[in-house]
Amino acid sequence: MSRLHRFASPARFVRLADRIQPWTGWAAALLIGAGLVVGFGFSPPDYQQGDTVRIMYVHVPSAWMAMFCYAVMAVCAAAGLIWRHPLAHVIAHGAAPIGACFTIVCLATGMLWGKPMWGRWWAWDARLTSVLILLFLYLGYIALANAFDNTARGDRSSAILALVGAVNLPVIKFSVDWWNTLHQPASVTRIGAPAIHSSMLTPLLLMAAGFMCLFAALLFVRVRAGLLERRLRALRHARAHAGGMDTGTGLS
Amino acid sequence: MSAFAAALGRELRLAIREPGEAAAAAMFFVLATILFPFGVGPEANLLARIAAGVLWVAALLAAMLSLERLFLGDYEDGSFEVLALAPLPLSLIAGAKMLAHWLTTCIPLIAATPLMAVLLDLGTDGYLVLVAAMALGTPTISLIGGVGAALTLGARRGGMLLSILVLPLLVPVLIFGAGAVDAAIAGHAVRQQLMVLAAMFLAAAALCPWAAAAAVRQALE
């Protein structure tokens, strides 16, 4: 555990992030590019869904990432509350908008797929509703984190909200098993062999790996920007404070 | 226990001396419900079909109105600093405030519900289940809403933010609360929905006072 705490130093994290970030960026570009080529060029159309199935190569990885981002956010929020590492809060704030974007992509591609397949853009079933709630949790988290003049208050309030909202993650995961939904149950992560043919699984996994690298690359950029923003705010605050003391002595 | 009773008594006395707040929530509930027949038309079948959902949504929104003040008064005048030093754990103080919110805001809503159900032509099979579902579901609103109120203490646009944070978390209460009434009208068993509502209430009762206390404590730092 103490080995992990070494990375709570923002300076050490930024040095490490600077080194890893270009690699994650290029890996994301290559993997997503390969996934798109294989997905559109070499994977067969589904025998029922036809070419519409190709939407899944974007939809499924973005759904995974939407949940993964929230899990990252919740774990960082807990770490920030327990050990009071400011870096953990910066990472949680950095992950939130990325996760919100993945959720929007997931919902939008799902609607595009739903219109030809189910005959309607939106069905109010458990999976769709719980993912929509996930989006609102992300947006509420972002709003709460920015609602305080005091940064530390925004950090800790939003961290508690992130932990409360984590209740939703198992609901999303198991919604297709608990309720009789229109959305199909898991076909990749089930016990035993995946229920998809390898010609379709390959582009799916390429895209998933690419999305994961994209998340890492974006997160590193956002965390670095967040740390700089905090430093800037602290400097401004210090300068305003010093300036205030000067004017306090006279009418200048 | 006596300290908890004292904390609860203080909240109730404060509410009784300021009766306008609870009355405003009940008035909002009545007015919001009455808007629907004007909006969707007075056709009896349609109103009966949507009555349970309308009443639940109106109750949720009405409860949101008064939640903002739940911790704010004591936070602004500094009473919370004293309460935090009291021997009673902060989670129980938060729990007392949430219970007082339920007693002063949600009980009037539950009392007004049968009358509003008459205006919306809800089938007679649904009355008892509607009131039972409200009685089981509204404490969850006070509990989860209390966490939201504690999180937004001192935030800019706190009241609006509170609704944005809390309403998504209350969607399950709405689903099972309205679902129980729909099942009762359709002649199905309602036990399952009511059990889920009770389970959500118990889970919230165990976790929410604790989370609200954590949020209040960091607001006081």
Tab-separated table of C-alpha atoms in Angstrom:
chain	number	residue	atom	x	y	z
A	1	MET	CA	0.000	0.000	0.000
A	2	SER	CA	2.765	2.429	0.903
A	3	ARG	CA	4.250	1.812	-2.556
A	4	LEU	CA	0.993	3.094	-4.037
A	5	HIS	CA	0.988	6.169	-1.827
A	6	ARG	CA	4.244	7.286	-3.444
A	7	PHE	CA	2.226	8.140	-6.553
A	8	ALA	CA	-0.003	10.478	-4.531
A	9	SER	CA	2.658	13.138	-4.991
A	10	PRO	CA	1.379	15.346	-7.825
A	11	ALA	CA	4.913	16.086	-9.085
A	12	ARG	CA	5.785	12.386	-9.332
A	13	PHE	CA	2.438	11.665	-10.987
A	14	VAL	CA	2.949	14.395	-13.598
A	15	ARG	CA	6.450	13.097	-14.410
A	16	LEU	CA	5.078	9.595	-14.846
A	17	ALA	CA	2.039	10.808	-16.802
A	18	ASP	CA	4.229	12.824	-19.176
A	19	ARG	CA	6.136	9.673	-19.995
A	20	ILE	CA	3.107	7.385	-20.457
A	21	GLN	CA	0.649	9.807	-22.058
A	22	PRO	CA	2.029	9.810	-25.657
A	23	TRP	CA	2.099	6.004	-25.665
A	24	THR	CA	-1.532	5.748	-24.557
A	25	GLY	CA	-2.541	8.321	-27.157
A	26	TRP	CA	-0.869	6.488	-30.033
A	27	ALA	CA	-2.093	3.117	-28.794
A	28	ALA	CA	-5.639	4.504	-28.717
A	29	ALA	CA	-5.361	5.804	-32.292
A	30	LEU	CA	-3.924	2.520	-33.586
A	31	LEU	CA	-6.342	0.237	-31.739
A	32	ILE	CA	-9.444	2.278	-32.591
A	33	GLY	CA	-8.257	2.594	-36.208
A	34	ALA	CA	-7.676	-1.165	-36.438
A	35	GLY	CA	-10.990	-1.861	-34.719
A	36	LEU	CA	-12.848	0.356	-37.209
A	37	VAL	CA	-11.122	-1.235	-40.227
A	38	VAL	CA	-11.797	-4.781	-39.012
A	39	GLY	CA	-15.285	-3.887	-37.814
A	40	PHE	CA	-16.389	-2.219	-41.040
A	41	GLY	CA	-14.261	-4.118	-43.562
A	42	PHE	CA	-13.685	-7.648	-42.406
A	43	SER	CA	-16.352	-8.689	-39.920
A	44	PRO	CA	-19.483	-10.316	-41.381
A	45	PRO	CA	-22.936	-8.722	-41.143
A	46	ASP	CA	-25.195	-10.350	-38.567
A	47	TYR	CA	-27.673	-12.916	-39.942
A	48	GLN	CA	-30.548	-11.061	-38.256
A	49	GLN	CA	-29.355	-7.502	-37.747
A	50	GLY	CA	-27.441	-7.092	-41.010
A	51	ASP	CA	-24.942	-4.246	-41.074
A	52	THR	CA	-26.610	-2.572	-38.080
A	53	VAL	CA	-24.633	-4.879	-35.831
A	54	ARG	CA	-21.543	-2.775	-36.549
A	55	ILE	CA	-22.938	-0.060	-34.260
A	56	MET	CA	-22.181	-2.516	-31.456
A	57	TYR	CA	-18.427	-2.069	-31.986
A	58	VAL	CA	-18.850	1.486	-30.663
A	59	HIS	CA	-21.853	0.970	-28.395
A	60	VAL	CA	-20.598	-1.896	-26.242
A	61	PRO	CA	-17.081	-0.542	-25.513
A	62	SER	CA	-18.481	2.900	-24.676
A	63	ALA	CA	-20.987	1.281	-22.290
A	64	TRP	CA	-18.148	-0.606	-20.606
A	65	MET	CA	-16.112	2.581	-20.371
A	66	ALA	CA	-19.074	4.560	-18.997
A	67	MET	CA	-19.204	2.169	-16.056
A	68	PHE	CA	-15.438	1.829	-15.750
A	69	CYS	CA	-15.007	5.631	-15.556
A	70	TYR	CA	-17.561	5.793	-12.768
A	71	ALA	CA	-15.764	3.017	-10.905
A	72	VAL	CA	-12.456	4.908	-11.269
A	73	MET	CA	-14.189	8.042	-10.038
A	74	ALA	CA	-15.728	6.290	-7.022
A	75	VAL	CA	-12.453	4.572	-6.035
A	76	CYS	CA	-10.560	7.879	-6.329
A	77	ALA	CA	-13.293	9.636	-4.354
A	78	ALA	CA	-12.967	7.063	-1.577
A	79	ALA	CA	-9.165	7.376	-1.613
A	80	GLY	CA	-9.485	11.154	-1.469
A	81	LEU	CA	-11.856	10.994	1.490
A	82	ILE	CA	-9.844	8.398	3.410
A	83	TRP	CA	-6.239	9.474	2.830
A	84	ARG	CA	-6.947	13.099	1.857
A	85	HIS	CA	-4.800	12.946	-1.253
A	86	PRO	CA	-5.683	16.039	-3.319
A	87	LEU	CA	-4.455	14.167	-6.409
A	88	ALA	CA	-7.208	11.554	-5.966
A	89	HIS	CA	-9.863	14.290	-6.155
A	90	VAL	CA	-8.198	15.781	-9.243
A	91	ILE	CA	-8.279	12.352	-10.922
A	92	ALA	CA	-11.944	11.874	-9.966
A	93	HIS	CA	-12.834	15.315	-11.386
A	94	GLY	CA	-10.813	14.509	-14.501
A	95	ALA	CA	-12.585	11.198	-15.076
A	96	ALA	CA	-16.124	12.581	-14.689
A	97	PRO	CA	-16.550	14.484	-17.991
A	98	ILE	CA	-14.812	11.683	-19.916
A	99	GLY	CA	-17.216	9.186	-18.386
A	100	ALA	CA	-20.169	11.456	-19.154
A	101	CYS	CA	-19.066	11.597	-22.817
A	102	PHE	CA	-18.752	7.796	-23.005
A	103	THR	CA	-22.252	7.542	-21.496
A	104	ILE	CA	-23.642	9.955	-24.085
A	105	VAL	CA	-21.945	8.001	-26.905
A	106	CYS	CA	-23.356	4.782	-25.458
A	107	LEU	CA	-26.896	6.184	-25.256
A	108	ALA	CA	-26.726	7.838	-28.701
A	109	THR	CA	-25.412	4.728	-30.497
A	110	GLY	CA	-27.946	2.627	-28.601
A	111	MET	CA	-30.750	4.858	-29.863
A	112	LEU	CA	-29.422	4.689	-33.446
A	113	TRP	CA	-29.416	0.902	-33.166
A	114	GLY	CA	-32.781	0.748	-31.425
A	115	LYS	CA	-34.719	2.584	-34.149
A	116	PRO	CA	-34.187	-0.033	-36.906
A	117	MET	CA	-34.041	-3.043	-34.544
A	118	TRP	CA	-36.727	-2.381	-31.931
A	119	GLY	CA	-38.705	0.108	-34.009
A	120	ARG	CA	-38.299	2.906	-31.470
A	121	TRP	CA	-35.509	5.232	-30.452
A	122	TRP	CA	-35.946	4.694	-26.771
A	123	ALA	CA	-37.468	1.941	-24.655
A	124	TRP	CA	-37.934	2.543	-20.952
A	125	ASP	CA	-36.426	-0.741	-19.868
A	126	ALA	CA	-34.190	-1.265	-16.861
A	127	ARG	CA	-30.837	-1.181	-18.673
A	128	LEU	CA	-31.590	2.013	-20.587
A	129	THR	CA	-33.080	3.766	-17.572
A	130	SER	CA	-30.184	2.870	-15.291
A	131	VAL	CA	-27.637	4.131	-17.850
A	132	LEU	CA	-29.638	7.356	-18.191
A	133	ILE	CA	-29.464	7.733	-14.406
A	134	LEU	CA	-25.704	7.152	-14.667
A	135	LEU	CA	-25.510	10.126	-17.043
A	136	PHE	CA	-27.453	12.295	-14.572
A	137	LEU	CA	-25.149	11.156	-11.766
A	138	TYR	CA	-22.134	12.249	-13.827
A	139	LEU	CA	-23.740	15.627	-14.560
A	140	GLY	CA	-24.778	16.106	-10.930
A	141	TYR	CA	-21.272	15.208	-9.792
A	142	ILE	CA	-19.711	17.761	-12.168
A	143	ALA	CA	-22.211	20.440	-11.070
A	144	LEU	CA	-21.587	19.776	-7.378
A	145	ALA	CA	-17.801	19.722	-7.764
A	146	ASN	CA	-17.918	23.205	-9.300
A	147	ALA	CA	-20.551	24.706	-6.985
A	148	PHE	CA	-18.264	25.796	-4.157
A	149	ASP	CA	-15.900	28.729	-3.863
A	150	ASN	CA	-13.754	26.572	-1.610
A	151	THR	CA	-12.039	23.837	-3.675
A	152	ALA	CA	-11.710	21.432	-0.760
A	153	ARG	CA	-15.463	21.563	-0.104
A	154	GLY	CA	-16.248	20.797	-3.727
A	155	ASP	CA	-13.788	17.905	-3.613
A	156	ARG	CA	-15.240	16.252	-0.571
A	157	SER	CA	-18.934	16.930	-1.257
A	158	SER	CA	-18.675	15.525	-4.759
A	159	ALA	CA	-16.658	12.558	-3.447
A	160	ILE	CA	-19.490	11.615	-1.066
A	161	LEU	CA	-21.966	11.951	-3.944
A	162	ALA	CA	-19.787	9.708	-6.139
A	163	LEU	CA	-19.813	7.032	-3.442
A	164	VAL	CA	-23.584	7.299	-2.920
A	165	GLY	CA	-24.145	7.046	-6.677
A	166	ALA	CA	-21.952	3.952	-6.944
A	167	VAL	CA	-25.066	1.991	-5.869
A	168	ASN	CA	-26.171	2.377	-9.473
A	169	LEU	CA	-23.254	0.397	-10.980
A	170	PRO	CA	-24.399	-3.102	-9.913
A	171	VAL	CA	-27.950	-2.119	-10.874
A	172	ILE	CA	-26.767	-1.356	-14.435
A	173	LYS	CA	-24.670	-4.517	-14.637
A	174	PHE	CA	-27.377	-6.885	-13.433
A	175	SER	CA	-30.430	-5.022	-14.754
A	176	VAL	CA	-30.637	-7.405	-17.716
A	177	ASP	CA	-30.614	-10.417	-15.379
A	178	TRP	CA	-32.915	-9.077	-12.641
A	179	TRP	CA	-35.599	-7.719	-14.940
A	180	ASN	CA	-37.042	-9.119	-18.104
A	181	THR	CA	-35.707	-6.402	-20.393
A	182	LEU	CA	-35.771	-5.650	-24.072
A	183	HIS	CA	-32.010	-5.142	-23.907
A	184	GLN	CA	-30.151	-8.386	-24.479
A	185	PRO	CA	-28.170	-9.966	-21.619
A	186	ALA	CA	-24.368	-10.069	-21.474
A	187	SER	CA	-22.824	-12.140	-24.239
A	188	VAL	CA	-19.098	-11.468	-23.817
A	189	THR	CA	-18.448	-11.579	-20.084
A	190	ARG	CA	-20.622	-14.564	-19.255
A	191	ILE	CA	-19.228	-17.698	-17.658
A	192	GLY	CA	-17.893	-20.135	-20.240
A	193	ALA	CA	-17.236	-19.178	-23.851
A	194	PRO	CA	-18.483	-15.811	-25.171
A	195	ALA	CA	-21.655	-16.078	-27.229
A	196	ILE	CA	-20.215	-14.154	-30.173
A	197	HIS	CA	-18.198	-15.514	-33.057
A	198	SER	CA	-14.523	-14.566	-33.070
A	199	SER	CA	-14.952	-12.574	-36.326
A	200	MET	CA	-17.140	-10.163	-34.377
A	201	LEU	CA	-15.351	-10.478	-31.054
A	202	THR	CA	-12.017	-9.319	-32.553
A	203	PRO	CA	-13.141	-5.809	-33.621
A	204	LEU	CA	-15.137	-5.488	-30.400
A	205	LEU	CA	-12.129	-6.204	-28.217
A	206	LEU	CA	-9.863	-3.999	-30.373
A	207	MET	CA	-12.281	-1.114	-29.899
A	208	ALA	CA	-12.587	-1.820	-26.184
A	209	ALA	CA	-8.800	-1.763	-25.748
A	210	GLY	CA	-8.643	1.407	-27.868
A	211	PHE	CA	-11.309	3.123	-25.769
A	212	MET	CA	-9.428	2.170	-22.614
A	213	CYS	CA	-6.218	3.733	-23.983
A	214	LEU	CA	-8.190	6.800	-25.077
A	215	PHE	CA	-9.570	7.141	-21.562
A	216	ALA	CA	-6.067	6.901	-20.089
A	217	ALA	CA	-4.673	9.470	-22.538
A	218	LEU	CA	-7.501	11.951	-21.932
A	219	LEU	CA	-7.348	11.410	-18.187
A	220	PHE	CA	-3.624	12.194	-18.085
A	221	VAL	CA	-4.220	15.437	-20.007
A	222	ARG	CA	-7.119	16.426	-17.780
A	223	VAL	CA	-5.298	15.606	-14.538
A	224	ARG	CA	-2.278	17.640	-15.586
A	225	ALA	CA	-4.556	20.544	-16.523
A	226	GLY	CA	-6.454	20.167	-13.251
A	227	LEU	CA	-3.254	20.275	-11.205
A	228	LEU	CA	-2.056	23.376	-13.070
A	229	GLU	CA	-5.453	25.016	-12.578
A	230	ARG	CA	-5.257	24.415	-8.832
A	231	ARG	CA	-1.754	25.785	-8.658
A	232	LEU	CA	-2.859	28.863	-10.585
A	233	ARG	CA	-5.810	29.383	-8.259
A	234	ALA	CA	-3.577	29.048	-5.199
A	235	LEU	CA	-1.123	31.581	-6.651
A	236	ARG	CA	-3.922	34.022	-7.483
A	237	HIS	CA	-5.334	33.560	-4.015
A	238	ALA	CA	-1.936	34.210	-2.429
A	239	ARG	CA	-1.412	37.297	-4.568
A	240	ALA	CA	-4.893	38.666	-3.813
A	241	HIS	CA	-4.235	38.051	-0.156
A	242	ALA	CA	-0.911	39.904	-0.282
A	243	GLY	CA	-2.518	42.721	-2.302
A	244	GLY	CA	-5.332	42.981	0.219
A	245	MET	CA	-2.811	43.397	3.037
A	246	ASP	CA	-1.115	46.216	1.140
A	247	THR	CA	-4.307	48.186	0.611
A	248	GLY	CA	-5.247	47.603	4.210
A	249	THR	CA	-2.436	49.848	5.390
A	250	GLY	CA	-3.415	52.890	3.348
A	251	LEU	CA	-5.891	54.211	0.804
A	252	SER	CA	-3.651	53.516	-2.242
B	1	MET	CA	-32.401	7.744	23.087
B	2	SER	CA	-33.580	10.709	25.155
B	3	ALA	CA	-30.999	12.885	23.401
B	4	PHE	CA	-32.409	11.742	20.049
B	5	ALA	CA	-35.925	12.540	21.297
B	6	ALA	CA	-34.717	15.983	22.381
B	7	ALA	CA	-33.173	16.621	18.956
B	8	LEU	CA	-36.354	15.460	17.250
B	9	GLY	CA	-38.483	17.566	19.613
B	10	ARG	CA	-36.434	20.641	18.778
B	11	GLU	CA	-36.959	20.112	15.047
B	12	LEU	CA	-40.690	19.586	15.505
B	13	ARG	CA	-41.047	22.669	17.699
B	14	LEU	CA	-39.221	24.735	15.089
B	15	ALA	CA	-41.522	23.342	12.397
B	16	ILE	CA	-44.664	24.044	14.438
B	17	ARG	CA	-43.609	27.643	15.038
B	18	GLU	CA	-43.051	28.041	11.284
B	19	PRO	CA	-46.088	26.180	9.920
B	20	GLY	CA	-45.940	27.935	6.537
B	21	GLU	CA	-43.200	25.704	5.182
B	22	ALA	CA	-44.997	22.377	5.510
B	23	ALA	CA	-48.205	23.983	4.295
B	24	ALA	CA	-46.397	25.368	1.230
B	25	ALA	CA	-45.179	21.885	0.294
B	26	ALA	CA	-48.702	20.460	0.611
B	27	MET	CA	-50.117	23.353	-1.428
B	28	PHE	CA	-47.525	22.755	-4.127
B	29	PHE	CA	-48.456	19.069	-4.173
B	30	VAL	CA	-52.151	19.868	-4.619
B	31	LEU	CA	-51.565	22.503	-7.293
B	32	ALA	CA	-49.053	20.437	-9.272
B	33	THR	CA	-51.512	17.529	-9.305
B	34	ILE	CA	-54.406	19.749	-10.386
B	35	LEU	CA	-52.381	21.027	-13.349
B	36	PHE	CA	-52.424	17.583	-14.981
B	37	PRO	CA	-56.155	17.367	-15.794
B	38	PHE	CA	-55.785	20.761	-17.495
B	39	GLY	CA	-52.663	19.644	-19.329
B	40	VAL	CA	-53.736	16.220	-20.602
B	41	GLY	CA	-57.512	16.780	-20.669
B	42	PRO	CA	-60.197	15.675	-18.181
B	43	GLU	CA	-60.927	12.281	-19.759
B	44	ALA	CA	-61.573	9.869	-16.866
B	45	ASN	CA	-59.825	6.808	-18.339
B	46	LEU	CA	-56.660	8.698	-19.137
B	47	LEU	CA	-56.548	10.360	-15.699
B	48	ALA	CA	-57.148	7.057	-13.927
B	49	ARG	CA	-54.320	5.495	-15.935
B	50	ILE	CA	-51.751	8.179	-15.042
B	51	ALA	CA	-53.033	9.042	-11.527
B	52	ALA	CA	-50.520	6.966	-9.552
B	53	GLY	CA	-47.531	8.276	-11.481
B	54	VAL	CA	-48.733	11.888	-11.335
B	55	LEU	CA	-49.261	11.733	-7.577
B	56	TRP	CA	-45.839	10.182	-7.020
B	57	VAL	CA	-44.059	12.729	-9.220
B	58	ALA	CA	-45.901	15.626	-7.554
B	59	ALA	CA	-45.035	14.262	-4.100
B	60	LEU	CA	-41.358	13.934	-5.077
B	61	LEU	CA	-41.203	17.510	-6.340
B	62	ALA	CA	-43.099	18.865	-3.325
B	63	ALA	CA	-40.704	17.112	-0.949
B	64	MET	CA	-37.739	18.624	-2.854
B	65	LEU	CA	-39.024	22.134	-2.123
B	66	SER	CA	-38.667	21.860	1.640
B	67	LEU	CA	-35.482	19.746	1.619
B	68	GLU	CA	-33.241	22.715	0.888
B	69	ARG	CA	-33.980	24.195	4.322
B	70	LEU	CA	-33.344	20.907	6.145
B	71	PHE	CA	-29.811	21.727	7.332
B	72	LEU	CA	-29.382	25.251	5.985
B	73	GLY	CA	-30.870	27.213	8.900
B	74	ASP	CA	-28.687	25.547	11.519
B	75	TYR	CA	-25.676	25.780	9.218
B	76	GLU	CA	-26.065	29.495	8.580
B	77	ASP	CA	-26.729	30.600	12.167
B	78	GLY	CA	-23.962	28.408	13.579
B	79	SER	CA	-26.179	26.049	15.609
B	80	PHE	CA	-24.600	23.096	13.810
B	81	GLU	CA	-21.215	23.891	15.331
B	82	VAL	CA	-22.813	23.412	18.753
B	83	LEU	CA	-24.807	20.353	17.698
B	84	ALA	CA	-21.622	18.762	16.335
B	85	LEU	CA	-20.017	19.097	19.785
B	86	ALA	CA	-23.022	17.514	21.518
B	87	PRO	CA	-22.625	13.957	22.887
B	88	LEU	CA	-25.221	12.700	20.387
B	89	PRO	CA	-23.485	11.422	17.201
B	90	LEU	CA	-23.927	13.742	14.252
B	91	SER	CA	-25.514	10.920	12.253
B	92	LEU	CA	-28.359	10.715	14.796
B	93	ILE	CA	-28.842	14.488	14.676
B	94	ALA	CA	-29.049	14.219	10.893
B	95	GLY	CA	-31.434	11.295	11.309
B	96	ALA	CA	-33.634	13.340	13.658
B	97	LYS	CA	-33.788	16.139	11.085
B	98	MET	CA	-34.718	13.678	8.330
B	99	LEU	CA	-37.417	12.120	10.517
B	100	ALA	CA	-38.758	15.589	11.342
B	101	HIS	CA	-38.833	16.380	7.609
B	102	TRP	CA	-40.864	13.235	6.989
B	103	LEU	CA	-43.276	13.997	9.831
B	104	THR	CA	-43.830	17.639	8.888
B	105	THR	CA	-43.683	17.488	5.065
B	106	CYS	CA	-44.446	13.966	3.898
B	107	ILE	CA	-47.281	13.144	6.334
B	108	PRO	CA	-49.383	16.095	5.041
B	109	LEU	CA	-48.651	14.890	1.490
B	110	ILE	CA	-49.811	11.372	2.367
B	111	ALA	CA	-52.906	12.833	4.025
B	112	ALA	CA	-53.725	14.848	0.905
B	113	THR	CA	-53.117	11.892	-1.427
B	114	PRO	CA	-56.537	10.141	-1.166
B	115	LEU	CA	-58.332	13.416	-1.937
B	116	MET	CA	-56.149	14.041	-4.975
B	117	ALA	CA	-56.689	10.426	-6.054
B	118	VAL	CA	-60.432	11.115	-6.082
B	119	LEU	CA	-59.911	14.146	-8.313
B	120	LEU	CA	-57.860	12.018	-10.719
B	121	ASP	CA	-60.438	9.182	-10.829
B	122	LEU	CA	-58.033	6.576	-9.491
B	123	GLY	CA	-59.749	3.168	-9.253
B	124	THR	CA	-60.952	2.307	-5.753
B	125	ASP	CA	-58.698	-0.779	-5.642
B	126	GLY	CA	-55.694	1.484	-5.685
B	127	TYR	CA	-56.402	3.735	-2.688
B	128	LEU	CA	-55.114	1.603	0.135
B	129	VAL	CA	-52.062	0.477	-1.822
B	130	LEU	CA	-51.308	4.067	-2.869
B	131	VAL	CA	-51.323	5.282	0.720
B	132	ALA	CA	-49.305	2.254	1.885
B	133	ALA	CA	-46.754	2.755	-0.911
B	134	MET	CA	-46.495	6.457	-0.067
B	135	ALA	CA	-46.021	5.644	3.620
B	136	LEU	CA	-43.207	3.215	2.738
B	137	GLY	CA	-41.636	5.309	-0.029
B	138	THR	CA	-41.672	8.868	1.294
B	139	PRO	CA	-39.251	8.155	4.196
B	140	THR	CA	-36.705	7.167	1.542
B	141	ILE	CA	-37.266	10.566	-0.090
B	142	SER	CA	-36.528	12.331	3.219
B	143	LEU	CA	-33.442	10.179	3.846
B	144	ILE	CA	-31.817	10.418	0.390
B	145	GLY	CA	-32.917	14.030	0.077
B	146	GLY	CA	-31.275	14.743	3.421
B	147	VAL	CA	-27.945	13.527	2.044
B	148	GLY	CA	-28.387	15.858	-0.912
B	149	ALA	CA	-29.254	18.772	1.386
B	150	ALA	CA	-26.123	18.114	3.453
B	151	LEU	CA	-23.923	17.881	0.338
B	152	THR	CA	-25.140	21.205	-1.060
B	153	LEU	CA	-24.700	23.201	2.180
B	154	GLY	CA	-23.159	26.519	1.208
B	155	ALA	CA	-23.108	25.707	-2.508
B	156	ARG	CA	-24.008	28.263	-5.157
B	157	ARG	CA	-27.615	27.673	-6.356
B	158	GLY	CA	-27.922	24.999	-3.676
B	159	GLY	CA	-31.650	24.394	-4.050
B	160	MET	CA	-31.523	23.714	-7.775
B	161	LEU	CA	-28.421	21.586	-7.382
B	162	LEU	CA	-30.154	19.560	-4.673
B	163	SER	CA	-32.940	18.507	-7.043
B	164	ILE	CA	-30.444	17.623	-9.773
B	165	LEU	CA	-28.496	15.394	-7.382
B	166	VAL	CA	-31.397	13.739	-5.591
B	167	LEU	CA	-34.087	13.154	-8.228
B	168	PRO	CA	-32.056	10.611	-10.276
B	169	LEU	CA	-31.399	8.634	-7.094
B	170	LEU	CA	-35.116	8.568	-6.293
B	171	VAL	CA	-36.192	7.068	-9.622
B	172	PRO	CA	-36.372	3.519	-8.125
B	173	VAL	CA	-38.786	4.746	-5.420
B	174	LEU	CA	-40.957	6.281	-8.119
B	175	ILE	CA	-40.897	3.110	-10.254
B	176	PHE	CA	-41.880	0.751	-7.464
B	177	GLY	CA	-44.258	3.218	-5.785
B	178	ALA	CA	-46.275	3.826	-8.941
B	179	GLY	CA	-45.839	0.176	-9.978
B	180	ALA	CA	-47.508	-1.055	-6.796
B	181	VAL	CA	-50.622	1.046	-7.471
B	182	ASP	CA	-50.756	-0.030	-11.131
B	183	ALA	CA	-50.502	-3.671	-10.053
B	184	ALA	CA	-53.278	-3.205	-7.489
B	185	ILE	CA	-55.613	-1.653	-10.081
B	186	ALA	CA	-54.826	-4.419	-12.567
B	187	GLY	CA	-55.661	-6.977	-9.871
B	188	HIS	CA	-52.132	-8.364	-9.432
B	189	ALA	CA	-50.291	-8.990	-6.178
B	190	VAL	CA	-48.610	-5.867	-4.778
B	191	ARG	CA	-46.566	-7.596	-2.081
B	192	GLN	CA	-43.394	-7.637	-4.175
B	193	GLN	CA	-43.382	-3.892	-4.927
B	194	LEU	CA	-44.175	-2.976	-1.341
B	195	MET	CA	-41.399	-5.269	-0.106
B	196	VAL	CA	-38.913	-3.570	-2.461
B	197	LEU	CA	-40.061	-0.147	-1.218
B	198	ALA	CA	-39.584	-1.304	2.365
B	199	ALA	CA	-36.141	-2.713	1.523
B	200	MET	CA	-35.081	0.582	-0.059
B	201	PHE	CA	-36.334	2.425	3.015
B	202	LEU	CA	-34.381	0.173	5.386
B	203	ALA	CA	-31.176	0.418	3.345
B	204	ALA	CA	-31.532	4.202	3.170
B	205	ALA	CA	-32.262	4.398	6.909
B	206	ALA	CA	-29.055	2.502	7.616
B	207	LEU	CA	-26.780	4.461	5.252
B	208	CYS	CA	-28.182	7.964	4.682
B	209	PRO	CA	-27.891	9.502	8.195
B	210	TRP	CA	-24.285	8.385	8.213
B	211	ALA	CA	-23.549	9.858	4.752
B	212	ALA	CA	-25.358	13.093	5.652
B	213	ALA	CA	-23.304	13.374	8.853
B	214	ALA	CA	-20.089	12.946	6.840
B	215	ALA	CA	-21.233	15.693	4.456
B	216	VAL	CA	-22.215	18.055	7.290
B	217	ARG	CA	-18.928	17.423	9.088
B	218	GLN	CA	-16.851	18.417	6.071
B	219	ALA	CA	-19.059	21.494	5.583
B	220	LEU	CA	-18.291	22.569	9.155
B	221	GLU	CA	-14.511	22.193	8.781
